[in-house]
Tab-separated table of C-alpha atoms and ligand atoms in Angstrom:
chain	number	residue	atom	x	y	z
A	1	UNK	CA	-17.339	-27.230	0.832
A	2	UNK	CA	-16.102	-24.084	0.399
A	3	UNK	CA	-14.113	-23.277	-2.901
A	4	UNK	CA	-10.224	-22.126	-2.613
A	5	UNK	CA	-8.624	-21.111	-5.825
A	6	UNK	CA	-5.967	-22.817	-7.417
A	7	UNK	CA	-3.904	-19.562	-6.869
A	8	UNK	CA	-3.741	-19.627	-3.394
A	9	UNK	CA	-2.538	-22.809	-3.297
A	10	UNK	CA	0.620	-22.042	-5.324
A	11	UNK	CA	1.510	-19.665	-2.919
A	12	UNK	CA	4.351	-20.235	-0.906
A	13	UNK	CA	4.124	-21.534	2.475
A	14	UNK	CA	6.187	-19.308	5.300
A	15	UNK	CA	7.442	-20.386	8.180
A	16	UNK	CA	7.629	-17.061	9.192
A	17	UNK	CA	3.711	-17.247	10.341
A	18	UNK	CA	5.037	-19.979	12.824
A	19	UNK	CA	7.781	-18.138	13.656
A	20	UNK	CA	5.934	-14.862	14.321
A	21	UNK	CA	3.042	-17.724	16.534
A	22	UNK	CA	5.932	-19.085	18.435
A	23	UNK	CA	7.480	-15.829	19.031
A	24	UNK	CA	4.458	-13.972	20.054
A	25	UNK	CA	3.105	-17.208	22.429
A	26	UNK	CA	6.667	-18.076	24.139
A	27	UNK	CA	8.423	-15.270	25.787
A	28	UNK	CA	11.494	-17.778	26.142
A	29	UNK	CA	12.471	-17.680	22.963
A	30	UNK	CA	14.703	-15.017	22.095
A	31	UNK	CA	13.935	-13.627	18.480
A	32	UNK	CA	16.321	-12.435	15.831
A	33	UNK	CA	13.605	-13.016	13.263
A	34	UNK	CA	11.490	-10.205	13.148
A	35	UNK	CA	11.843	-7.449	10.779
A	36	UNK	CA	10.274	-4.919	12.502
A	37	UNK	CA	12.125	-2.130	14.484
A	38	UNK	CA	11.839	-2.540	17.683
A	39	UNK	CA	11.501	0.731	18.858
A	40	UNK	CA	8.376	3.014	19.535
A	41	UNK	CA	7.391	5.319	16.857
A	42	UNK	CA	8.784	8.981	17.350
A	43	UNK	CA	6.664	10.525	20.448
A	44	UNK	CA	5.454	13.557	18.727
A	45	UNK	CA	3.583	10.819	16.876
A	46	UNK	CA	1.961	9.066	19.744
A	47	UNK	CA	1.072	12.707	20.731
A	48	UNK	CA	-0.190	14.004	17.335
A	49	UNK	CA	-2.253	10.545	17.576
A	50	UNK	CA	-4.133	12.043	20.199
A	51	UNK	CA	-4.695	15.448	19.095
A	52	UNK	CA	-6.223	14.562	15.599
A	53	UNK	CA	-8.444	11.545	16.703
A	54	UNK	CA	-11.634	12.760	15.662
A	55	UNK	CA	-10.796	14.289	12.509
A	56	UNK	CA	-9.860	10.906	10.369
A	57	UNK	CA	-13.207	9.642	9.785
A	58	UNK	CA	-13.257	9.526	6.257
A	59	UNK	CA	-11.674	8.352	3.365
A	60	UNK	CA	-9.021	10.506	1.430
A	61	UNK	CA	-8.404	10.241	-2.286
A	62	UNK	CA	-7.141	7.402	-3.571
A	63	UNK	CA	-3.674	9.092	-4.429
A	64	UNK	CA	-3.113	10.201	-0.324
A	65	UNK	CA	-4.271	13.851	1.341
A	66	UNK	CA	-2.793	16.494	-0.672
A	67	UNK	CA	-0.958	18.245	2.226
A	68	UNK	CA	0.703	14.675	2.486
A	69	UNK	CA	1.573	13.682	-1.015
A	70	UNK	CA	3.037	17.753	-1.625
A	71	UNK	CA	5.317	16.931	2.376
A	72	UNK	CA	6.376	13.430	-0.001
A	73	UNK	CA	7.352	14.986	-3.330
A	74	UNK	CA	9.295	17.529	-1.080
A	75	UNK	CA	10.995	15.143	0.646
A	76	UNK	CA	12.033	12.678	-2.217
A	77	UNK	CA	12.977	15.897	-4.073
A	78	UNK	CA	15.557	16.910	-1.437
A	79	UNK	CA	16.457	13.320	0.167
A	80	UNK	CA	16.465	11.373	-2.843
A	81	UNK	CA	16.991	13.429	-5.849
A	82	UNK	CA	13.998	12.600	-7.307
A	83	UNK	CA	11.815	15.301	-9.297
A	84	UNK	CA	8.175	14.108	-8.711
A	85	UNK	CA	5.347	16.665	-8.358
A	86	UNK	CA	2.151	15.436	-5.941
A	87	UNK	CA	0.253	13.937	-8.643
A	88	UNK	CA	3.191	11.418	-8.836
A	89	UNK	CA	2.467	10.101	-5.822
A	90	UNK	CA	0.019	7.588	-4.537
A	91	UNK	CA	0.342	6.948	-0.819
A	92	UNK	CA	-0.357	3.081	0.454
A	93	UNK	CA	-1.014	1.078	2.837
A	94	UNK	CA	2.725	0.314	3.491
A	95	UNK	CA	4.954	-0.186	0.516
A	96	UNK	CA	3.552	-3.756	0.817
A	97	UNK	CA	0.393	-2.606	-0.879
A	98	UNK	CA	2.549	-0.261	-3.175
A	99	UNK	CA	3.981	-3.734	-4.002
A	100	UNK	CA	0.292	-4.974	-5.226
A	101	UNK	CA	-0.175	-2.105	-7.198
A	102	UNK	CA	2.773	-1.680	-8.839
A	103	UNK	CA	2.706	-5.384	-9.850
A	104	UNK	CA	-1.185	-4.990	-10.869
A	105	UNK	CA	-0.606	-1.735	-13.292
A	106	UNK	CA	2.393	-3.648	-14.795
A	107	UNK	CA	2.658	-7.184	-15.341
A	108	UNK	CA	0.049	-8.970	-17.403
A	109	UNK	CA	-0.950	-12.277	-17.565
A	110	UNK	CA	2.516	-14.535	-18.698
A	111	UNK	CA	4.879	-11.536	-18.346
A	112	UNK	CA	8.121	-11.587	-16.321
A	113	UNK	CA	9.204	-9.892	-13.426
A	114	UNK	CA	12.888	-10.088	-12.308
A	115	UNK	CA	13.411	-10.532	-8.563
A	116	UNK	CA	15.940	-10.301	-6.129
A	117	UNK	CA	16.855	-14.006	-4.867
A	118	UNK	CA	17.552	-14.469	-1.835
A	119	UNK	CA	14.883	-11.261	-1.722
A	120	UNK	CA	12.236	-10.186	0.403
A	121	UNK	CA	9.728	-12.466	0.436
A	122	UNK	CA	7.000	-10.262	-0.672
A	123	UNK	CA	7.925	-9.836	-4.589
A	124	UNK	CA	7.452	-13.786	-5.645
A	125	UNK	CA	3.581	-14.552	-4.419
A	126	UNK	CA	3.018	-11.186	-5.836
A	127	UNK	CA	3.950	-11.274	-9.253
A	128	UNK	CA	2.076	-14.881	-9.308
A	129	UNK	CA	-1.029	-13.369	-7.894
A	130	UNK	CA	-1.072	-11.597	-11.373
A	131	UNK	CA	-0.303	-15.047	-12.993
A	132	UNK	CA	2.787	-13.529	-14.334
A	133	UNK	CA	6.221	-15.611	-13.880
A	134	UNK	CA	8.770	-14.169	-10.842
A	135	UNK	CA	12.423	-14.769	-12.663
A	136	UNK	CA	14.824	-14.677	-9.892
A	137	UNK	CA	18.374	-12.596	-10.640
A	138	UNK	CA	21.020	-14.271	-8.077
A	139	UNK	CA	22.797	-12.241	-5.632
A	140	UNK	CA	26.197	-13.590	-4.685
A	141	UNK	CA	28.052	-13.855	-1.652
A	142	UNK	CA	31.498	-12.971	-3.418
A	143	UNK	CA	29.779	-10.416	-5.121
A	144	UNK	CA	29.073	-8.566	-1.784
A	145	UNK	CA	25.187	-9.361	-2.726
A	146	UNK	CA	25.049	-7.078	-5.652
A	147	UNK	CA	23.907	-7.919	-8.900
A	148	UNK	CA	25.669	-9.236	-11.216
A	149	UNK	CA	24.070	-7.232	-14.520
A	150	UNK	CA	25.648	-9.022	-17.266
A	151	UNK	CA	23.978	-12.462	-16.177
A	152	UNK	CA	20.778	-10.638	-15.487
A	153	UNK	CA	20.742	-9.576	-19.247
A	154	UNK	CA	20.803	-12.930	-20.040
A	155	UNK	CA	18.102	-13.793	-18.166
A	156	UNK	CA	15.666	-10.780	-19.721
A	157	UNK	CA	13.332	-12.435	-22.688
A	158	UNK	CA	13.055	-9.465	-24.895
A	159	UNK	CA	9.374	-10.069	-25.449
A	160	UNK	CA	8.375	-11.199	-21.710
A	161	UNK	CA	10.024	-9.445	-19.309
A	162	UNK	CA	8.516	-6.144	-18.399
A	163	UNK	CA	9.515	-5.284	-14.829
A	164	UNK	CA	12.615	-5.531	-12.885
A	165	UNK	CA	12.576	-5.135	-9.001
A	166	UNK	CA	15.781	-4.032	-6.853
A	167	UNK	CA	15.741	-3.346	-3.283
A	168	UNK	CA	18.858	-1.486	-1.890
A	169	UNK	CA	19.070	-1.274	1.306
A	170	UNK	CA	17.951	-4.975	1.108
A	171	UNK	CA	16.321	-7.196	2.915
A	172	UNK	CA	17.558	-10.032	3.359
A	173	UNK	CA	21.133	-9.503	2.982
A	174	UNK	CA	22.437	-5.736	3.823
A	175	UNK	CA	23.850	-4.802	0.609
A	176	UNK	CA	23.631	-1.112	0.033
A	177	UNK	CA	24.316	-1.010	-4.237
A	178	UNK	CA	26.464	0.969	-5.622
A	179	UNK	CA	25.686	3.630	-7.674
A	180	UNK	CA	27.979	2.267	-10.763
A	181	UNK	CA	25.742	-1.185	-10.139
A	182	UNK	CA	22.797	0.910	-10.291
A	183	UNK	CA	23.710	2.503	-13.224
A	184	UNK	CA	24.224	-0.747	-15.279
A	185	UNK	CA	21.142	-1.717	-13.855
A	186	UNK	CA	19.486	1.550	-15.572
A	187	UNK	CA	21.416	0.598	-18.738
A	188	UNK	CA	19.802	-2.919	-18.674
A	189	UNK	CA	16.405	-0.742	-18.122
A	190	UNK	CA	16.916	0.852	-21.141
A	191	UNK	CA	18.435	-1.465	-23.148
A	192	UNK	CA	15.300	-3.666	-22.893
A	193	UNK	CA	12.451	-1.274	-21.996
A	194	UNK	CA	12.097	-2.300	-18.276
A	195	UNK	CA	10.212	-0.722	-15.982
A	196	UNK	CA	11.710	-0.474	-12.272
A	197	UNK	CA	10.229	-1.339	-9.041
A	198	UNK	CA	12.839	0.345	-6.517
A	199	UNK	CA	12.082	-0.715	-3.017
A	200	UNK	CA	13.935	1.523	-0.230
A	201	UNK	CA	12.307	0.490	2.616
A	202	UNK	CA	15.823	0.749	4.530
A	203	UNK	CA	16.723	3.948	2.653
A	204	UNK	CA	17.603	5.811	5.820
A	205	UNK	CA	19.259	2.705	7.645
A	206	UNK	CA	22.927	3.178	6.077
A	207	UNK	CA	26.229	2.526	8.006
A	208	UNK	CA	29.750	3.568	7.298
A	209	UNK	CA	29.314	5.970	5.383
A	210	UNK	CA	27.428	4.118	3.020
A	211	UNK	CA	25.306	6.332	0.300
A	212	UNK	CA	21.699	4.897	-0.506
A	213	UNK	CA	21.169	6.025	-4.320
A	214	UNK	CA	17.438	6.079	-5.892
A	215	UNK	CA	17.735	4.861	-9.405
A	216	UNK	CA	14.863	7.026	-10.379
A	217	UNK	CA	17.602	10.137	-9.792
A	218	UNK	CA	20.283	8.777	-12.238
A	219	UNK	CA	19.649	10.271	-16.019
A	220	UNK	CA	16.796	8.801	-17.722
A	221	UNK	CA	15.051	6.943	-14.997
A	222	UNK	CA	12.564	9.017	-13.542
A	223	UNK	CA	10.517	7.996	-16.208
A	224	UNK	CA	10.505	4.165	-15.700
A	225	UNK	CA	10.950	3.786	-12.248
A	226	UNK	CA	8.135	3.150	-9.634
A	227	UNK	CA	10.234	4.264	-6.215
A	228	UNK	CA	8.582	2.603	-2.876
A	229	UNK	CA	9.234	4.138	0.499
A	230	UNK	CA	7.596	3.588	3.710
A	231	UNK	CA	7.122	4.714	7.053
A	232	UNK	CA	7.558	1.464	8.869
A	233	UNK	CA	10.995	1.440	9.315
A	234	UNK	CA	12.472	5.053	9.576
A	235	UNK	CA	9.672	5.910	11.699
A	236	UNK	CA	9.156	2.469	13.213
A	237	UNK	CA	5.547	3.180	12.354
A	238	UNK	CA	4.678	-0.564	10.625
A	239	UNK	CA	1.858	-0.702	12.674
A	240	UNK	CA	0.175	1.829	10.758
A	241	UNK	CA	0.637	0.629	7.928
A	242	UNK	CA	1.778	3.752	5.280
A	243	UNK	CA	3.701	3.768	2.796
A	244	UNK	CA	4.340	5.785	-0.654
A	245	UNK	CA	5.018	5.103	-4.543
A	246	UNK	CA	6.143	7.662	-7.155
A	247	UNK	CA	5.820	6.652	-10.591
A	248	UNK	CA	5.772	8.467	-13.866
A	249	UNK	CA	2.690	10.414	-14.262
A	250	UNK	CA	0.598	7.739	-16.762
A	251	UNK	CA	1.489	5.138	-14.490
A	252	UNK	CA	0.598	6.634	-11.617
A	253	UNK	CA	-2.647	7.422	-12.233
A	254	UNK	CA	-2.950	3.631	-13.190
A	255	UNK	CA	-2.012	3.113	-10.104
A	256	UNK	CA	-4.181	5.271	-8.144
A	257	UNK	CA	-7.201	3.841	-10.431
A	258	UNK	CA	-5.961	0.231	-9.215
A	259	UNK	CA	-5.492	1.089	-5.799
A	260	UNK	CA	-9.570	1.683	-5.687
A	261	UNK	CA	-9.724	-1.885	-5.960
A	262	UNK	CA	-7.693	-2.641	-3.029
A	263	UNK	CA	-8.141	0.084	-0.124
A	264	UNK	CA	-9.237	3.010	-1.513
A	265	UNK	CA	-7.256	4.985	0.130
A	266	UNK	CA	-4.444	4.362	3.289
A	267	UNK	CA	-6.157	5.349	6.229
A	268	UNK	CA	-6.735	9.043	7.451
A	269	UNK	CA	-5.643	9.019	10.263
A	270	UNK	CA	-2.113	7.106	9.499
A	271	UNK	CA	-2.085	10.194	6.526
A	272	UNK	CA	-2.115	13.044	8.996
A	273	UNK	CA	0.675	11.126	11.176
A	274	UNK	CA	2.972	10.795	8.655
A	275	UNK	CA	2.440	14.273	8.085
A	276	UNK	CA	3.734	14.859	11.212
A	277	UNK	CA	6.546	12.274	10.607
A	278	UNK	CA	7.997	14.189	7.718
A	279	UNK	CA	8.082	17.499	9.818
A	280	UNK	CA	10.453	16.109	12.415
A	281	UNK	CA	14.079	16.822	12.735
A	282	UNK	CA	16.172	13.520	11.338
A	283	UNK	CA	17.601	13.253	14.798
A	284	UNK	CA	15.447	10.530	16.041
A	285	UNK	CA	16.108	8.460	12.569
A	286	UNK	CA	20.003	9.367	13.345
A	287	UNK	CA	19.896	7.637	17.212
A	288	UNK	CA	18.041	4.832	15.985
A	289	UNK	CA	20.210	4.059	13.636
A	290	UNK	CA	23.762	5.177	15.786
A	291	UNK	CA	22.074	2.022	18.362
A	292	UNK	CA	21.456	-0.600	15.390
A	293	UNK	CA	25.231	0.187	14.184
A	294	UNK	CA	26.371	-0.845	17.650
A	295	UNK	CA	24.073	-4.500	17.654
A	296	UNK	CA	25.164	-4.693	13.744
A	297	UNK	CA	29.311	-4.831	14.838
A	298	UNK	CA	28.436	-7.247	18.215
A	299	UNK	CA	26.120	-9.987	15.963
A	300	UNK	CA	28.254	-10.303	12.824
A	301	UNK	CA	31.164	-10.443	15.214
A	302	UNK	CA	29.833	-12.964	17.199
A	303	UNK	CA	28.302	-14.674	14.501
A	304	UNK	CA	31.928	-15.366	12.805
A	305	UNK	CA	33.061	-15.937	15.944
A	306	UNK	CA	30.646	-19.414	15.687
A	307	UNK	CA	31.878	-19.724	12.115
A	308	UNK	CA	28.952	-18.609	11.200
A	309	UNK	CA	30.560	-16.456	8.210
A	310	UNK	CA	28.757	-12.827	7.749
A	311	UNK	CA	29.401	-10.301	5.578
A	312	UNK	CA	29.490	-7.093	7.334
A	313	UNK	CA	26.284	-5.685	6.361
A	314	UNK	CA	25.684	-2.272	4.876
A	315	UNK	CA	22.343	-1.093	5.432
A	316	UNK	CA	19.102	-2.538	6.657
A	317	UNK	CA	19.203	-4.488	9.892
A	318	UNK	CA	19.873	-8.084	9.216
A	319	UNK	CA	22.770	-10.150	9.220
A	320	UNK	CA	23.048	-12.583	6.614
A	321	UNK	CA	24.736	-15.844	8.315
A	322	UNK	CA	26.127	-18.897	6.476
A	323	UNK	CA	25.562	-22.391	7.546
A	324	UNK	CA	26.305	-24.182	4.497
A	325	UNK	CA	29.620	-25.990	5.961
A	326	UNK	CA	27.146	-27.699	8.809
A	327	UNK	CA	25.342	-29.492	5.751
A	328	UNK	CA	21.467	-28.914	6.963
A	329	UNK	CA	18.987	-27.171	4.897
A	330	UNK	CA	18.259	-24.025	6.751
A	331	UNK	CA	14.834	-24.496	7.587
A	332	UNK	CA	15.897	-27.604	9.838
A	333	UNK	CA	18.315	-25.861	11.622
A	334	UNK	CA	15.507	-22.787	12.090
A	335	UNK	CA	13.400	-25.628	13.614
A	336	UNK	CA	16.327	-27.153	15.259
A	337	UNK	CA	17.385	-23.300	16.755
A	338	UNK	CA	13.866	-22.866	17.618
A	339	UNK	CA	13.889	-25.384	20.320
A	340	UNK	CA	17.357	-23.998	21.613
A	341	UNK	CA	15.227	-21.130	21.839
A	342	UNK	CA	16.744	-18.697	19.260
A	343	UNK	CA	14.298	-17.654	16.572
A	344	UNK	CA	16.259	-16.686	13.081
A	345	UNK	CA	14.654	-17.029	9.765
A	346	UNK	CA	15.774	-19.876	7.257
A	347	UNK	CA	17.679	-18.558	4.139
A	348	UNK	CA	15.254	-20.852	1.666
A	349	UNK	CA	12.800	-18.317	2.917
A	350	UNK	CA	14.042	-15.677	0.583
A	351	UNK	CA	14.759	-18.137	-2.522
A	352	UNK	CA	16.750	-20.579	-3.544
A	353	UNK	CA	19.416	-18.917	-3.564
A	354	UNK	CA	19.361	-18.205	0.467
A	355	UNK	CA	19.775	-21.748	0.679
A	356	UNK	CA	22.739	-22.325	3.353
A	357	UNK	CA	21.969	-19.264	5.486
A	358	UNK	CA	20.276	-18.051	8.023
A	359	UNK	CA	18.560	-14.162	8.726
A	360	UNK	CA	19.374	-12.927	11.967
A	361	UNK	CA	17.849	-9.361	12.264
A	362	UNK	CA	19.105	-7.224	14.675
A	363	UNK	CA	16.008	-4.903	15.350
A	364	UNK	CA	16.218	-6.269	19.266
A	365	UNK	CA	17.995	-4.889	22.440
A	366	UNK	CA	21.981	-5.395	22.692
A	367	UNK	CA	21.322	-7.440	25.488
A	368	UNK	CA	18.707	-10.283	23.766
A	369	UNK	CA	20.865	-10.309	20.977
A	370	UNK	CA	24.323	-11.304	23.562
A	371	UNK	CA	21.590	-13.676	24.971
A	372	UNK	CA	20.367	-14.939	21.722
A	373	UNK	CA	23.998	-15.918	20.595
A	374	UNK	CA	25.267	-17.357	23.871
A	375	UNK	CA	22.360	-20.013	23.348
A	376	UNK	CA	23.208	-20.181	19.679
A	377	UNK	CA	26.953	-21.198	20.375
A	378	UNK	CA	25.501	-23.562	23.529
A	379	UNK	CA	23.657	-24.842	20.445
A	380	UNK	CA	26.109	-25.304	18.126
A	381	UNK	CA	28.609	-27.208	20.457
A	382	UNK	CA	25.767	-29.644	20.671
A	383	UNK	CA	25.115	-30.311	17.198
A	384	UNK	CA	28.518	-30.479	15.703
A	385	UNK	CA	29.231	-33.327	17.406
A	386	UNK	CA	25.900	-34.778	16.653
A	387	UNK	CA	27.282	-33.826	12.899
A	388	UNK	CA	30.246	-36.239	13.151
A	389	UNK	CA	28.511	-38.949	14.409
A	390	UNK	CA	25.664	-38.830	11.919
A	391	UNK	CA	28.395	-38.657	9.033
B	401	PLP	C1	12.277	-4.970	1.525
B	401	PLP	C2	10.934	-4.745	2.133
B	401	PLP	N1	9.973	-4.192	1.386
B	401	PLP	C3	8.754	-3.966	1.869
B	401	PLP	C4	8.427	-4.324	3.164
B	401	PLP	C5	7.026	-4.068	3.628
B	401	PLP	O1	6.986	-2.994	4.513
B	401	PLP	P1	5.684	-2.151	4.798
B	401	PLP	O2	4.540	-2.766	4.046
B	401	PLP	O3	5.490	-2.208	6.274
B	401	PLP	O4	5.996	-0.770	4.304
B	401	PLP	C6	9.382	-4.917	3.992
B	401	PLP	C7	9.050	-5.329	5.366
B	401	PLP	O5	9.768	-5.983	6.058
B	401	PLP	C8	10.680	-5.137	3.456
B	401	PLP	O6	11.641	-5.713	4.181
């Protein structure tokens, strides 16, 4: 029989796979679970796609094609404040890979990693692939989500923990951070010799006025921070899978040495597009994110509406929903949704600490999302009762 490592079986199960199976084999079901955007990639892409073709059949460096990694240190120079030159930057195979690497070239074998929980689900199985141990930093509700840095000192062992991830925008709960959180954050860094693992996938995807801050631009930081940005979501270009890290130089050439070992290099031809990507004018990131602002006020309106209290999120495009005063873990009422055909993604999903909610993401049309919570409040009639009786 064939041998599967101990390793893989610690991993966490997702019900996201089922969700994504269900999703993708039943077009009744209306999905607020994905967290992909749901429109098409700008169509100068689809365009350039056509014109270069031919001219991606081989590998690039490990580190990303130089006209491409020069287009990224511009643009985290001017967007995001941070001072990187090429040779800082090691483009990826989506900042999921960036993830891989940066956990790889950091964490050995028994160190800690602080994570966001609830937090994307990415960071956890990660940091155990390495056999180091995920510490999970809570995010509270009354605390609008941010961290609370004085009980994430506590939770750093002096001689253990080595990296600390944040991810503002965040997935899943809309908190944009504030710079003063940020900067205790940095202080922490310091204080204990952390290394950062800034993930700003949602960077662009900001509302009212909200300012997304990189931590590696506050005073100090550059130097310990490993910023991951991607194409997936500003350019709705998941699909092709690129992303970017900037590190401090030593570290990133660790990290392009690692990255060998994984894909060798993101693929050519997804290089030369995001080339193009970077060129464009902002105004197609600007709509896109004008039309999720309108979904983001209808769902957490409607969702409080249900009782179904919601912060008013930030940034990203989820809505973070509470259940806990209908007393079922989330997952069953996922499964329970499911069959009321409404797809949303249980809170447990992103720790224990998104126990009692539910993810709704709002990367689908206005109109499946109205559709999605008329059956959701059809759905919820039904089951109170059903609540009474049982209790
Ligand atoms: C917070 C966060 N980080 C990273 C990723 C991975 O994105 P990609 O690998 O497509 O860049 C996602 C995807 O949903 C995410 O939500």
């Amino acid at each position: 029989m064939a041998h599967i490592a101990e390793r893989e079986s610690e991993l966490p199960d997702s019900i996201i796979d089922l969700l994504i199976e269900v999703v993708s084999e039943r077009p009744d079901v209306l999905s607020l679970g994905a967290g992909v955007p749901d429109f098409d990639p700008p169509a100068a892409i689809t365009a350039a796609l056509k014109r270069i073709g031919g001219e991606a059949g081989h590998y690039s460096s490990p580190g990303g094609i130089p006209a491409l990694r020069e287009a990224i240190a511009r643009k985290v120079r001017k967007d995001n404040h941070i001072r990187a030159d090429p040779g800082q930057v090691i483009v990826t195979c989506g900042s999921q890979e960036g993830i891989l690497v940066a956990a790889a070239c950091t964490l050995d074998a028994g160190e800690q990693a602080l994570i966001p929980d609830p937090g994307f689900l990415g960071y956890l199985p990660v940091a155990e692939l390495f056999t180091a141990a995920p510490v999970p930093y809570v995010l509270r509700e009354e605390h609008g989500f941010e961290p609370d840095v004085d009980a994430m000192r506590r939770q750093v062992d002096p001689r253990k923990t080595k990296l600390l991830i944040i991810n503002s925008p965040a997935n899943p709960t809309g908190a944009v951070f504030r710079r003063s959180a940020l900067e205790d954050i940095a202080d922490l860094a310091i204080e204990h010799d952390l290394t950062i693992l800034s993930d700003e996938a949602y960077e662009k995807i900001v509302y009212d006025g909200a300012k997304h801050v990189s931590i590696a631009s506050l005073n100090g930081m550059a130097g310990r921070t490993i910023t991951l940005q991607t194409f997936s979501k500003s350019y709705a270009m998941g699909g092709y899978r690129l992303g970017y890290a900037i590190a401090p130089p030593g570290l990133a050439d660790a990290m392009k040495k690692a990255r060998v070992y994984t894909t060798v290099s993101a693929p050519t031809i997804s290089q030369l597009l995001g080339l193009t990507a970077l060129k464009l004018p902002q105004r197609h990131i600007t709509a896109m994110v004008r039309e999720y602002d309108r979904r983001r006020k209808l769902i957490v309106r409607r969702l409080n509406e249900l009782d179904l209290r919601t912060l008013m999120p930030k940034g990203a495009f989820y809505a973070f929903a509470g259940i806990q005063h209908l007393g079922v873990p989330s997952q069953r009422f996922a499964l329970d949704l499911l069959k009321a055909k409404v797809a949303v993604v249980p809170g447990r999903e992103f720790g224990s600490a998104g126990e009692g909610y539910i993810r709704c993401s709002y990367a689908t049309k206005y109109g499946r999302i109205e559709a999605a919570l008329d059956r959701m409040e059809r759905f919820l009639a039904r089951y109170r009762p059903r609540r009474a009786q049982s209790s």
